[in-house]
Short mmCIF file of C-alpha atoms and ligand atoms in Angstrom, two decimals:
data_model
loop_
_atom_site.label_atom_id
_atom_site.label_comp_id
_atom_site.label_asym_id
_atom_site.label_seq_id
_atom_site.Cartn_x
_atom_site.Cartn_y
_atom_site.Cartn_z
CA UNK S 1 -16.83 -96.85 6.83
CA UNK S 2 -15.09 -100.06 7.85
CA UNK S 3 -13.50 -100.00 11.32
CA UNK S 4 -10.85 -102.64 12.00
CA UNK S 5 -9.63 -102.95 15.58
CA UNK S 6 -6.35 -104.73 16.18
CA UNK S 7 -5.14 -106.05 19.50
CA UNK S 8 -1.79 -104.23 19.37
CA UNK S 9 -0.20 -101.22 17.73
CA UNK S 10 2.16 -103.52 15.85
CA UNK S 11 -0.81 -105.48 14.41
CA UNK S 12 -2.53 -102.27 13.37
CA UNK S 13 0.63 -101.04 11.64
CA UNK S 14 1.04 -104.43 9.92
CA UNK S 15 -2.49 -104.33 8.60
CA UNK S 16 -2.04 -100.83 7.17
CA UNK S 17 1.26 -101.80 5.57
CA UNK S 18 -0.41 -104.87 3.99
CA UNK S 19 -3.27 -102.81 2.59
CA UNK S 20 -0.75 -100.39 0.99
CA UNK S 21 1.34 -103.30 -0.30
CA UNK S 22 -1.74 -104.87 -1.92
CA UNK S 23 -2.51 -101.59 -3.69
CA UNK S 24 1.07 -101.36 -4.95
CA UNK S 25 1.03 -104.95 -6.21
CA UNK S 26 -2.39 -104.74 -7.83
CA UNK S 27 -1.88 -101.57 -9.75
CA UNK S 28 1.03 -101.02 -12.16
CA UNK S 29 0.95 -97.18 -11.78
CA UNK S 30 -0.58 -96.53 -8.35
CA UNK S 31 -1.10 -92.99 -7.07
CA UNK S 32 -0.56 -93.05 -3.30
CA UNK S 33 -1.58 -90.23 -1.01
CA UNK S 34 0.86 -90.19 1.90
CA UNK S 35 0.86 -88.82 5.40
CA UNK S 36 3.63 -88.00 7.93
CA UNK S 37 3.66 -87.81 11.72
CA UNK S 38 4.77 -90.19 14.45
CA UNK S 39 2.08 -92.79 13.80
CA UNK S 40 3.26 -93.31 10.22
CA UNK S 41 6.94 -93.81 11.07
CA UNK S 42 6.40 -97.53 11.77
CA UNK S 43 4.24 -97.93 8.66
CA UNK S 44 7.13 -96.68 6.50
CA UNK S 45 9.58 -98.83 8.46
CA UNK S 46 7.41 -101.90 7.69
CA UNK S 47 7.09 -101.01 3.98
CA UNK S 48 10.87 -100.63 3.75
CA UNK S 49 11.21 -104.09 5.29
CA UNK S 50 8.71 -105.47 2.80
CA UNK S 51 10.79 -103.90 -0.04
CA UNK S 52 14.03 -105.44 1.29
CA UNK S 53 12.75 -108.85 2.33
CA UNK S 54 9.90 -109.47 -0.12
CA UNK S 55 10.97 -107.23 -3.02
CA UNK S 56 7.85 -105.08 -2.80
CA UNK S 57 8.34 -102.92 -5.89
CA UNK S 58 7.62 -99.17 -5.66
CA UNK S 59 9.12 -98.31 -9.06
CA UNK S 60 5.70 -97.68 -10.64
CA UNK S 61 4.36 -95.51 -7.82
CA UNK S 62 3.52 -91.85 -7.90
CA UNK S 63 3.01 -90.19 -4.49
CA UNK S 64 1.40 -87.03 -3.20
CA UNK S 65 1.85 -86.08 0.43
CA UNK S 66 -0.95 -84.42 2.36
CA UNK S 67 0.87 -81.43 3.68
CA UNK S 68 3.97 -79.31 4.26
CA UNK S 69 4.88 -76.53 6.63
CA UNK S 70 4.74 -73.04 5.17
CA UNK S 71 8.16 -71.41 4.91
CA UNK S 72 10.26 -74.55 5.16
CA UNK S 73 12.37 -75.59 2.21
CA UNK S 74 12.50 -79.35 1.47
CA UNK S 75 16.11 -79.45 2.70
CA UNK S 76 15.10 -78.28 6.19
CA UNK S 77 15.35 -81.16 8.66
CA UNK S 78 11.85 -80.37 10.01
CA UNK S 79 10.18 -80.39 6.62
CA UNK S 80 7.88 -83.21 5.60
CA UNK S 81 9.96 -83.62 2.41
CA UNK S 82 12.96 -84.35 4.62
CA UNK S 83 10.89 -86.82 6.72
CA UNK S 84 9.64 -88.69 3.62
CA UNK S 85 13.06 -88.87 1.96
CA UNK S 86 14.70 -90.16 5.14
CA UNK S 87 12.08 -92.66 6.28
CA UNK S 88 10.73 -93.91 2.99
CA UNK S 89 11.77 -92.55 -0.44
CA UNK S 90 15.52 -93.01 -0.01
CA UNK S 91 14.99 -96.52 1.41
CA UNK S 92 12.93 -98.02 -1.46
CA UNK S 93 13.08 -98.08 -5.27
CA UNK S 94 10.67 -95.23 -5.90
CA UNK S 95 11.70 -92.55 -8.46
CA UNK S 96 12.16 -89.35 -6.52
CA UNK S 97 10.78 -87.34 -9.42
CA UNK S 98 7.47 -89.17 -8.98
CA UNK S 99 7.20 -88.13 -5.29
CA UNK S 100 5.40 -84.87 -4.60
CA UNK S 101 4.86 -82.60 -1.59
CA UNK S 102 3.69 -79.03 -1.63
CA UNK S 103 6.65 -76.61 -1.78
CA UNK S 104 6.50 -74.86 1.60
CA UNK S 105 8.98 -72.24 0.46
CA UNK S 106 7.27 -71.30 -2.80
CA UNK S 107 7.22 -67.50 -3.28
CA UNK S 108 3.49 -67.49 -3.94
CA UNK S 109 1.77 -70.02 -1.67
CA UNK S 110 -1.70 -69.56 -3.13
CA UNK S 111 -0.33 -70.35 -6.62
CA UNK S 112 1.54 -73.34 -5.11
CA UNK S 113 -1.72 -74.71 -3.72
CA UNK S 114 -3.38 -74.44 -7.17
CA UNK S 115 -0.37 -76.06 -8.83
CA UNK S 116 -0.42 -79.00 -6.39
CA UNK S 117 -4.16 -79.58 -6.76
CA UNK S 118 -3.77 -79.51 -10.59
CA UNK S 119 -0.83 -81.97 -10.40
CA UNK S 120 -3.02 -84.48 -8.53
CA UNK S 121 -5.76 -84.13 -11.13
CA UNK S 122 -3.26 -84.57 -13.96
CA UNK S 123 -2.05 -87.82 -12.32
CA UNK S 124 -5.65 -89.08 -12.48
CA UNK S 125 -6.46 -88.55 -8.79
CA UNK S 126 -5.34 -90.52 -5.73
CA UNK S 127 -5.98 -94.28 -5.61
CA UNK S 128 -5.26 -94.81 -1.91
CA UNK S 129 -4.97 -92.03 0.60
CA UNK S 130 -3.19 -92.79 3.86
CA UNK S 131 -4.31 -90.64 6.84
CA UNK S 132 -3.52 -90.04 10.44
CA UNK S 133 -5.66 -87.97 12.83
CA UNK S 134 -4.62 -85.04 14.99
CA UNK S 135 -5.86 -84.19 18.48
CA UNK S 136 -7.76 -81.28 16.92
CA UNK S 137 -9.64 -83.66 14.64
CA UNK S 138 -7.60 -82.71 11.60
CA UNK S 139 -6.81 -84.91 8.63
CA UNK S 140 -3.88 -83.59 6.70
CA UNK S 141 -3.73 -80.11 8.30
CA UNK S 142 -7.45 -79.42 7.86
CA UNK S 143 -8.08 -77.81 11.17
CA UNK S 144 -11.57 -77.13 12.47
CA UNK S 145 -13.63 -75.65 10.98
CA UNK S 146 -12.81 -77.19 7.58
CA UNK S 147 -15.53 -77.62 4.97
CA UNK S 148 -16.04 -81.04 3.41
CA UNK S 149 -15.57 -79.43 -0.02
CA UNK S 150 -12.36 -77.60 0.83
CA UNK S 151 -9.41 -77.85 -1.56
CA UNK S 152 -5.64 -77.51 -1.23
CA UNK S 153 -4.89 -74.30 0.64
CA UNK S 154 -2.79 -72.40 3.16
CA UNK S 155 -4.05 -72.94 6.73
CA UNK S 156 -3.21 -71.70 10.21
CA UNK S 157 -2.49 -74.54 12.56
CA UNK S 158 -4.67 -75.11 15.63
CA UNK S 159 -3.23 -74.59 19.13
CA UNK S 160 -3.55 -78.39 19.80
CA UNK S 161 -1.52 -79.10 16.65
CA UNK S 162 1.21 -76.69 17.73
CA UNK S 163 1.23 -78.38 21.16
CA UNK S 164 1.28 -81.81 19.50
CA UNK S 165 4.11 -81.10 17.03
CA UNK S 166 6.26 -78.31 18.63
CA UNK S 167 8.39 -80.85 20.63
CA UNK S 168 9.62 -82.26 17.29
CA UNK S 169 11.16 -78.88 16.44
CA UNK S 170 13.35 -78.85 19.57
CA UNK S 171 14.77 -75.39 20.08
CA UNK S 172 13.60 -74.28 16.60
CA UNK S 173 10.35 -72.43 16.15
CA UNK S 174 7.52 -74.45 14.57
CA UNK S 175 5.75 -72.70 11.66
CA UNK S 176 2.22 -71.65 12.46
CA UNK S 177 0.94 -72.22 8.93
CA UNK S 178 0.97 -75.10 6.44
CA UNK S 179 -0.22 -76.07 2.98
CA UNK S 180 -2.69 -78.96 3.15
CA UNK S 181 -4.75 -80.97 0.75
CA UNK S 182 -8.40 -80.00 1.33
CA UNK S 183 -10.98 -82.26 2.88
CA UNK S 184 -12.74 -82.31 -0.52
CA UNK S 185 -9.47 -83.30 -2.23
CA UNK S 186 -9.05 -86.15 0.28
CA UNK S 187 -12.64 -87.31 -0.20
CA UNK S 188 -12.03 -87.42 -3.98
CA UNK S 189 -9.52 -90.24 -3.48
CA UNK S 190 -10.73 -93.73 -4.60
CA UNK S 191 -10.00 -95.16 -1.14
CA UNK S 192 -9.06 -93.71 2.23
CA UNK S 193 -7.11 -95.55 4.95
CA UNK S 194 -6.85 -93.94 8.38
CA UNK S 195 -4.55 -95.30 11.07
CA UNK S 196 -4.80 -94.13 14.73
CA UNK S 197 -3.01 -95.72 17.65
CA UNK S 198 -2.69 -94.99 21.33
CA UNK S 199 -4.98 -93.82 24.12
CA UNK S 200 -4.35 -90.15 23.38
CA UNK S 201 -6.32 -90.54 20.13
CA UNK S 202 -9.33 -92.39 21.65
CA UNK S 203 -11.51 -89.33 22.27
CA UNK S 204 -11.05 -87.71 18.89
CA UNK S 205 -11.40 -91.09 17.11
CA UNK S 206 -14.78 -91.64 18.70
CA UNK S 207 -15.96 -88.12 17.75
CA UNK S 208 -14.73 -88.62 14.22
CA UNK S 209 -16.30 -92.00 13.53
CA UNK S 210 -19.29 -92.10 15.85
CA UNK S 211 -20.19 -88.39 16.16
CA UNK S 212 -22.02 -86.20 13.72
CA UNK S 213 -20.37 -85.13 10.47
CA UNK S 214 -19.29 -81.59 11.34
CA UNK S 215 -16.71 -79.04 10.26
CA UNK S 216 -15.73 -78.93 13.93
CA UNK S 217 -14.21 -82.40 13.51
CA UNK S 218 -12.83 -82.41 9.96
CA UNK S 219 -12.03 -86.16 10.13
CA UNK S 220 -15.75 -86.86 10.55
CA UNK S 221 -16.16 -86.04 6.84
CA UNK S 222 -14.64 -89.47 6.18
CA UNK S 223 -18.01 -90.94 7.17
CA UNK S 224 -19.18 -89.56 3.78
CA UNK S 225 -16.52 -91.51 1.83
CA UNK S 226 -17.75 -94.69 0.12
CA UNK S 227 -14.48 -96.66 0.65
CA UNK S 228 -12.90 -95.60 3.92
CA UNK S 229 -11.11 -98.07 6.18
CA UNK S 230 -10.17 -97.08 9.71
CA UNK S 231 -7.53 -99.21 11.48
CA UNK S 232 -7.21 -98.81 15.25
CA UNK S 233 -5.34 -100.47 18.05
CA UNK S 234 -7.33 -101.32 21.21
CA UNK S 235 -6.19 -98.11 22.89
CA UNK S 236 -7.34 -95.79 20.13
CA UNK S 237 -10.67 -97.70 19.96
CA UNK S 238 -11.13 -97.36 23.70
CA UNK S 239 -13.81 -94.60 23.65
CA UNK S 240 -15.98 -96.14 20.93
CA UNK S 241 -19.44 -96.89 22.28
CA UNK S 242 -22.29 -98.13 20.09
CA UNK S 243 -20.93 -98.91 16.67
CA UNK S 244 -20.10 -102.55 15.86
CA UNK S 245 -16.40 -103.10 16.48
CA UNK S 246 -14.87 -105.36 13.91
CA UNK S 247 -11.90 -107.25 15.27
CA UNK S 248 -9.52 -108.82 12.80
CA UNK S 249 -6.79 -110.54 14.80
C1 F6R H 1 0.68 -85.20 8.67
C2 F6R H 1 -0.75 -85.37 8.82
C3 F6R H 1 -1.40 -85.19 10.15
C4 F6R H 1 -0.96 -86.35 11.13
C5 F6R H 1 -1.62 -86.16 12.45
C6 F6R H 1 -1.23 -87.24 13.46
O1 F6R H 1 1.06 -85.40 7.30
O2 F6R H 1 -1.43 -85.63 7.82
O3 F6R H 1 -2.78 -85.19 9.99
O4 F6R H 1 -1.38 -87.58 10.54
O5 F6R H 1 -1.31 -84.92 12.98
O6 F6R H 1 0.09 -87.08 13.78
P1 F6R H 1 0.83 -88.11 14.75
O7 F6R H 1 0.88 -89.45 14.02
O8 F6R H 1 2.19 -87.52 14.98
O9 F6R H 1 -0.01 -88.18 15.98
#
C-alpha cells in the first residue's frame, strides 16, 4: 500500500484526478470503478474541468459505481445515479449506456446483485477502483463486519453511516439498506485508489491502514491489495503513527 500525503485537500484532490486522468489516457477502453459521497464531489469537478480545458476524453470509458440505495429509482434526487449524472456523466463525453450503477429499485434485489457482479466480470473486471472511506470503516457500503471475500450484495447500513448521510436527505427518510460491491469484488480490481480528507476521517484512516486487517474495519482489507494507493490530506493523515509517511508536494 502506497500512502501519499498532500499538504492540502485541494492538492489531494488534484493528485487523485491526475491518477484517474492517466488511466483514462493510457487505456483505450478503461473500466473505472467509481464512488460517490462528499469527498468525491471535488474529484468529479476537477475531471470535468480537465475534460473542458484539456480535452480529457472519456468516450472510451466504461464505469461501475460501488453502490446504490435500496428502494431508490435512478430518477430520485437522492440516488447515486442522480449524483453521478449531475456531477459527472452529464458534464463529460462519456456514453451513458456505458455507465452502470446497481438498480436500487429492482424488484428482486438479490438477482440484481448477481446481475451487477456478472456485468463487471463480462467487462473484464475493474482497472481502477476509486474509493472513499466512511466513519464506520466502510468502503462502498461494506459495513463491519464485512468479509474480505464478500461479493455484491444487499446490506443494512451502520448507524454511523446513517448519521453521516442522513443530513443529505433533508426532510426525506434515508433508506436503511443499499446494494454494494463486495470487499472481494473491490479487491479483484487491478488497482485501488482511496481518497480521504479532513480531520473527521483521521481516526478511521489510521485504523484502516495501520491497524490489523479485520472485518471490523472493512477498509483494512485494502492492505491485502497489491496495487493500492491511499491519498490523504494532512488532516486525514493526522492520527497516523509509525508507518512511513510519504509526502508528495
Ligand atoms: C459511496 C461510497 C462510500 C463513501 C464514504 C465516504 O459511493 O462508496 O464508501 O465513499 O461513505 O463518504 P463522504 O465522502 O461523504 O465522507
